[in-house]
CSV table of C-alpha atoms in Angstrom, one decimal:
chain,number,residue,atom,x,y,z
Q,1,MET,CA,6.9,42.8,-38.0
Q,2,GLU,CA,8.8,45.9,-37.2
Q,3,LYS,CA,8.0,45.9,-33.5
Q,4,ILE,CA,7.1,42.9,-31.4
Q,5,LEU,CA,5.6,43.2,-27.9
Q,6,ILE,CA,5.6,40.1,-25.7
Q,7,ALA,CA,3.0,40.4,-23.0
Q,8,THR,CA,3.9,38.0,-20.2
Q,9,ASP,CA,2.6,36.8,-16.8
Q,10,GLY,CA,5.6,34.5,-16.3
Q,11,SER,CA,3.6,31.3,-17.0
Q,12,GLN,CA,5.0,28.4,-19.0
Q,13,ALA,CA,2.8,29.4,-21.9
Q,14,ALA,CA,4.0,33.0,-21.7
Q,15,GLU,CA,7.6,31.8,-21.8
Q,16,LYS,CA,6.9,29.8,-24.9
Q,17,ALA,CA,5.4,32.9,-26.5
Q,18,ALA,CA,8.6,34.8,-25.5
Q,19,LYS,CA,10.8,32.2,-27.2
Q,20,LEU,CA,8.8,32.4,-30.4
Q,21,GLY,CA,8.6,36.2,-30.3
Q,22,VAL,CA,12.4,36.3,-29.9
Q,23,LYS,CA,12.9,33.9,-32.8
Q,24,TRP,CA,10.7,36.1,-35.0
Q,25,ALA,CA,12.5,39.2,-33.9
Q,26,LYS,CA,15.7,37.7,-35.0
Q,27,ILE,CA,14.3,36.6,-38.4
Q,28,PHE,CA,12.5,39.8,-39.2
Q,29,ASN,CA,15.0,42.2,-37.5
Q,30,SER,CA,12.2,43.5,-35.3
Q,31,LYS,CA,12.5,45.8,-32.3
Q,32,LEU,CA,11.6,43.7,-29.3
Q,33,TYR,CA,9.6,44.7,-26.2
Q,34,GLY,CA,8.6,42.8,-23.1
Q,35,LEU,CA,5.7,43.8,-20.8
Q,36,SER,CA,4.4,42.4,-17.6
Q,37,VAL,CA,1.6,44.0,-15.4
Q,38,ALA,CA,1.3,43.1,-11.7
Q,39,GLU,CA,-2.5,43.0,-11.4
Q,40,VAL,CA,-3.3,44.7,-8.1
Q,41,ILE,CA,-6.8,44.0,-6.9
Q,42,PRO,CA,-8.4,46.4,-4.4
Q,43,LEU,CA,-8.7,44.6,-1.0
Q,44,GLY,CA,-10.9,45.2,2.1
Q,45,PRO,CA,-9.7,47.2,5.1
Q,46,GLU,CA,-9.0,44.0,7.0
Q,47,LEU,CA,-6.3,43.0,4.5
Q,48,MET,CA,-4.6,46.4,4.1
Q,49,GLU,CA,-1.9,45.5,6.5
Q,50,VAL,CA,-0.6,42.8,4.2
Q,51,TYR,CA,-1.3,44.7,1.0
Q,52,PRO,CA,2.2,46.2,0.5
Q,53,LYS,CA,3.7,42.8,0.9
Q,54,LEU,CA,1.3,41.4,-1.7
Q,55,ILE,CA,2.2,44.1,-4.2
Q,56,GLU,CA,5.9,43.4,-3.6
Q,57,ILE,CA,5.4,39.7,-4.4
Q,58,LEU,CA,3.4,40.4,-7.5
Q,59,GLU,CA,5.9,43.0,-8.8
Q,60,LYS,CA,8.7,40.6,-8.2
Q,61,LYS,CA,7.0,38.0,-10.3
Q,62,ALA,CA,6.4,40.6,-13.0
Q,63,TYR,CA,10.1,41.6,-13.1
Q,64,GLU,CA,11.2,37.9,-13.2
Q,65,ALA,CA,8.8,37.4,-16.2
Q,66,VAL,CA,10.3,40.2,-18.3
Q,67,GLU,CA,13.8,39.2,-17.2
Q,68,PHE,CA,13.2,35.8,-18.9
Q,69,ILE,CA,12.4,37.6,-22.1
Q,70,LYS,CA,15.6,39.7,-21.9
Q,71,LYS,CA,17.7,36.5,-21.3
Q,72,GLU,CA,16.1,34.8,-24.3
Q,73,ALA,CA,16.8,37.9,-26.4
Q,74,SER,CA,20.4,38.0,-25.3
Q,75,LYS,CA,20.9,34.5,-26.5
Q,76,GLU,CA,20.1,35.8,-30.0
Q,77,GLU,CA,22.2,39.0,-29.4
Q,78,LEU,CA,19.0,41.1,-29.5
Q,79,ALA,CA,18.2,44.1,-27.4
Q,80,CYS,CA,14.9,44.1,-25.6
Q,81,GLU,CA,13.2,47.0,-23.9
Q,82,THR,CA,11.0,45.9,-21.0
Q,83,PHE,CA,8.2,47.5,-18.9
Q,84,VAL,CA,6.7,46.5,-15.6
Q,85,PHE,CA,3.6,48.1,-14.1
Q,86,SER,CA,1.3,47.6,-11.2
Q,87,SER,CA,-2.3,48.3,-12.0
Q,88,SER,CA,-5.9,47.1,-11.3
Q,89,ASP,CA,-6.5,47.3,-15.0
Q,90,PRO,CA,-3.8,45.4,-17.0
Q,91,LEU,CA,-5.8,45.7,-20.2
Q,92,GLU,CA,-5.6,49.5,-20.2
Q,93,ILE,CA,-1.8,49.4,-19.7
Q,94,ILE,CA,-1.2,46.8,-22.4
Q,95,LEU,CA,-3.4,48.5,-25.0
Q,96,ASP,CA,-1.8,51.8,-24.2
Q,97,LYS,CA,1.7,50.3,-24.9
Q,98,ILE,CA,0.5,48.6,-28.1
Q,99,GLN,CA,-0.9,51.9,-29.4
Q,100,GLY,CA,1.9,54.2,-28.1
Q,101,LEU,CA,4.8,52.1,-29.3
Q,102,GLY,CA,3.2,51.3,-32.7
Q,103,ILE,CA,3.4,47.6,-32.1
Q,104,SER,CA,3.0,45.4,-35.2
Q,105,MET,CA,2.7,42.0,-33.4
Q,106,VAL,CA,1.6,41.1,-29.9
Q,107,MET,CA,2.7,37.8,-28.5
Q,108,MET,CA,1.1,36.1,-25.5
Q,109,GLY,CA,0.6,32.6,-24.1
Q,110,ARG,CA,-2.5,30.6,-23.5
Q,111,LYS,CA,-2.5,28.3,-20.5
Q,112,HIS,CA,-5.6,26.2,-20.7
Q,113,THR,CA,-8.3,28.7,-21.8
Q,114,LEU,CA,-8.2,32.4,-22.7
Q,115,GLY,CA,-8.4,34.6,-19.7
Q,116,ARG,CA,-10.5,37.7,-19.4
Q,117,VAL,CA,-7.6,40.1,-20.2
Q,118,SER,CA,-6.3,37.9,-23.1
Q,119,ARG,CA,-9.7,37.9,-24.7
Q,120,SER,CA,-10.0,41.6,-24.5
Q,121,ILE,CA,-6.4,42.2,-25.8
Q,122,ILE,CA,-7.2,40.0,-28.8
Q,123,GLY,CA,-10.5,41.9,-29.4
Q,124,LYS,CA,-9.2,45.4,-28.9
Q,125,SER,CA,-5.6,45.3,-30.0
Q,126,PRO,CA,-5.0,47.4,-33.2
Q,127,ALA,CA,-2.1,45.0,-34.0
Q,128,PRO,CA,-2.3,41.3,-34.9
Q,129,VAL,CA,-2.0,38.9,-32.0
Q,130,THR,CA,-0.2,35.6,-31.8
Q,131,VAL,CA,-1.5,33.2,-29.1
Q,132,VAL,CA,1.0,30.5,-28.1
Q,133,PRO,CA,-0.5,27.5,-26.2
Q,134,ALA,CA,1.3,25.8,-23.3
Q,135,GLU,CA,1.4,22.6,-25.4
Q,136,ALA,CA,3.4,24.3,-28.2
Q,137,SER,CA,6.9,22.9,-28.9
Q,138,THR,CA,9.7,25.4,-28.4
Q,139,THR,CA,12.5,23.4,-30.1
Q,140,SER,CA,14.6,25.1,-32.6
Q,141,ASP,CA,13.0,23.2,-35.4
Q,142,SER,CA,9.4,24.1,-34.5
Q,143,THR,CA,10.1,27.8,-34.2
Q,144,THR,CA,11.5,28.0,-37.8
Q,145,SER,CA,7.8,27.6,-38.9
Q,146,GLU,CA,8.4,25.4,-41.9
Q,147,LYS,CA,4.7,24.5,-42.4
Q,148,ILE,CA,2.1,27.3,-42.2
Q,149,LEU,CA,-1.6,26.8,-42.3
Q,150,LEU,CA,-3.8,29.6,-43.6
Q,151,ALA,CA,-7.5,29.2,-43.0
Q,152,THR,CA,-9.6,31.4,-45.3
Q,153,ASP,CA,-13.3,32.0,-45.7
Q,154,GLY,CA,-12.9,34.7,-48.4
Q,155,SER,CA,-13.7,37.6,-46.1
Q,156,VAL,CA,-11.8,40.9,-46.1
Q,157,TYR,CA,-10.1,39.7,-42.9
Q,158,SER,CA,-9.1,36.5,-44.6
Q,159,GLN,CA,-7.7,38.5,-47.5
Q,160,LYS,CA,-5.5,40.5,-45.0
Q,161,ALA,CA,-4.4,37.2,-43.4
Q,162,THR,CA,-3.5,35.8,-46.8
Q,163,SER,CA,-1.2,38.8,-47.5
Q,164,TRP,CA,0.4,38.5,-44.1
Q,165,ALA,CA,0.9,34.7,-44.5
Q,166,ILE,CA,2.5,35.2,-47.9
Q,167,ASP,CA,4.9,37.8,-46.6
Q,168,PHE,CA,5.8,35.6,-43.6
Q,169,CYS,CA,6.4,32.6,-45.9
Q,170,LYS,CA,8.6,34.6,-48.2
Q,171,LYS,CA,10.8,35.6,-45.3
Q,172,VAL,CA,11.2,32.2,-43.7
Q,173,GLY,CA,10.9,29.9,-46.7
Q,174,SER,CA,7.8,28.1,-45.5
Q,175,THR,CA,5.4,25.9,-47.3
Q,176,LEU,CA,1.9,27.4,-47.2
Q,177,PHE,CA,-1.1,25.1,-46.7
Q,178,VAL,CA,-4.4,26.9,-47.6
Q,179,ILE,CA,-7.6,25.4,-46.3
Q,180,SER,CA,-11.2,26.5,-46.7
Q,181,VAL,CA,-14.0,24.6,-45.0
Q,182,ALA,CA,-17.4,24.1,-46.6
Q,183,LYS,CA,-20.2,23.4,-44.1
Q,184,THR,CA,-22.4,21.9,-46.8
Q,185,ASP,CA,-22.2,20.7,-50.4
Q,186,ASN,CA,-23.6,24.0,-51.5
Q,187,ASP,CA,-20.6,25.8,-50.0
Q,188,VAL,CA,-18.0,23.8,-51.8
Q,189,ALA,CA,-17.8,26.0,-54.9
Q,190,PHE,CA,-17.3,29.2,-52.9
Q,191,ALA,CA,-14.6,27.4,-50.7
Q,192,GLU,CA,-12.8,26.5,-53.9
Q,193,GLU,CA,-12.9,30.1,-55.0
Q,194,CYS,CA,-11.4,31.2,-51.7
Q,195,ILE,CA,-8.4,28.8,-51.9
Q,196,ASN,CA,-7.8,29.5,-55.6
Q,197,ALA,CA,-7.6,33.2,-54.9
Q,198,ALA,CA,-5.1,32.6,-52.1
Q,199,GLU,CA,-3.1,30.1,-54.2
Q,200,GLU,CA,-2.8,32.6,-57.1
Q,201,LYS,CA,-1.4,35.3,-54.8
Q,202,ALA,CA,1.0,32.9,-53.2
Q,203,LYS,CA,2.3,31.5,-56.5
Q,204,ASN,CA,2.8,35.0,-57.8
Q,205,GLN,CA,5.2,35.6,-54.9
Q,206,GLY,CA,7.1,32.3,-55.5
Q,207,ILE,CA,5.6,30.6,-52.4
Q,208,LYS,CA,5.2,26.8,-52.4
Q,209,VAL,CA,1.5,26.3,-51.7
Q,210,GLU,CA,-0.9,23.4,-51.4
Q,211,THR,CA,-4.7,23.9,-51.2
Q,212,PHE,CA,-7.5,21.9,-49.6
Q,213,VAL,CA,-11.2,22.1,-49.4
Q,214,VAL,CA,-12.8,20.1,-46.7
Q,215,LYS,CA,-16.4,19.7,-45.5
Q,216,GLY,CA,-17.6,19.9,-42.0
Q,217,GLU,CA,-17.5,22.2,-38.9
Q,218,PRO,CA,-14.9,24.8,-39.7
Q,219,PHE,CA,-13.1,25.0,-36.4
Q,220,GLU,CA,-13.0,21.2,-36.1
Q,221,LYS,CA,-11.6,20.7,-39.6
Q,222,ILE,CA,-9.0,23.5,-39.2
Q,223,LEU,CA,-7.7,21.9,-36.0
Q,224,GLU,CA,-7.9,18.4,-37.4
Q,225,PHE,CA,-5.9,19.5,-40.5
Q,226,SER,CA,-3.3,21.3,-38.5
Q,227,PHE,CA,-2.8,18.2,-36.3
Q,228,GLN,CA,-2.5,15.8,-39.2
Q,229,LYS,CA,-0.1,18.0,-41.2
Q,230,GLU,CA,1.8,19.0,-38.0
Q,231,THR,CA,1.7,22.6,-39.0
Q,232,ASP,CA,3.9,25.0,-37.0
Q,233,LEU,CA,1.5,28.0,-37.2
Q,234,ILE,CA,-2.1,28.7,-38.0
Q,235,ILE,CA,-3.0,32.1,-39.5
Q,236,MET,CA,-6.6,33.4,-39.6
Q,237,GLY,CA,-8.4,36.7,-40.1
Q,238,TYR,CA,-10.8,38.0,-37.5
Q,239,LYS,CA,-13.0,41.0,-37.2
Q,240,GLY,CA,-12.5,42.0,-33.5
Q,241,LYS,CA,-12.9,45.7,-32.8
Q,242,THR,CA,-14.4,46.1,-29.4
Q,243,GLY,CA,-13.6,42.8,-27.6
Q,244,LEU,CA,-14.0,39.1,-27.8
Q,245,GLU,CA,-17.0,39.1,-25.4
Q,246,LYS,CA,-19.2,40.4,-28.2
Q,247,ILE,CA,-17.4,39.4,-31.4
Q,248,LEU,CA,-15.3,36.3,-30.9
Q,249,VAL,CA,-17.0,34.2,-28.3
Q,250,GLY,CA,-18.2,31.0,-29.9
Q,251,SER,CA,-16.6,31.9,-33.3
Q,252,VAL,CA,-14.4,29.8,-35.4
Q,253,ALA,CA,-11.4,31.9,-34.4
Q,254,GLU,CA,-12.0,31.6,-30.7
Q,255,ARG,CA,-12.4,27.8,-30.9
Q,256,VAL,CA,-9.3,27.4,-32.9
Q,257,VAL,CA,-7.3,29.6,-30.5
Q,258,GLU,CA,-8.7,27.8,-27.5
Q,259,ASN,CA,-7.9,24.3,-28.8
Q,260,SER,CA,-4.9,24.6,-31.1
Q,261,LYS,CA,-1.7,22.9,-30.1
Q,262,ALA,CA,0.1,25.2,-32.5
Q,263,PRO,CA,0.5,29.0,-32.2
Q,264,VAL,CA,-2.3,30.9,-33.8
Q,265,VAL,CA,-1.9,34.3,-35.5
Q,266,LEU,CA,-5.0,36.5,-35.7
Q,267,ILE,CA,-5.0,39.2,-38.3
Q,268,LYS,CA,-7.5,42.1,-38.4
């Protein structure tokens, strides 16, 4: 994670994403960026008189949001470059920064459900995205990420997620739990192949790993396992290229992101 971008709207969930992003920047010696976009929505003529005041309020909130990131970074003696923009299209601004800065991890919060912009960022970002729910703990113990859950289905995206998870665990000394969910009895053998492949890679890198095959609805079992094991992080692969509206809605990844109480890393 050479470069981490924290996209924030100043919400509690975004602040938790900021704390985790700063923690990772410290661990991985990453360059840290903070970004907030004041979303300016075009108004009718009858409201133009108050429009400048509204923009001022939105921009003030955006500056306060990135200032929180800078303060968290300063606690860890880290530098943080911040950006504040006003735009009717936050998505374009955020994606431009991700691409232009060569970001290797995007951090953002999830309040209750994924918003329109968040969905599109996940789908279109060329970099992995970590979504931190408002329910996530931000204590020092939780952000050390001692227990990592990798969910794999054997796809090329899961293979990329496996490599990322192994590198992460090597750096932080985490235990890696690997789970593959078989929907039916006929799927069990393939699920076992998936976890065995991940286990072999992890052990070759000296990672402490435990593997599990469970039967049922994939997103339900992943969430259930994460809750039972009290995992600090869930890592999954996903195939987003053009946006969640077409690719991720209703998928296992979307449902895990929407319902997880632990941060979720999505690897393309």
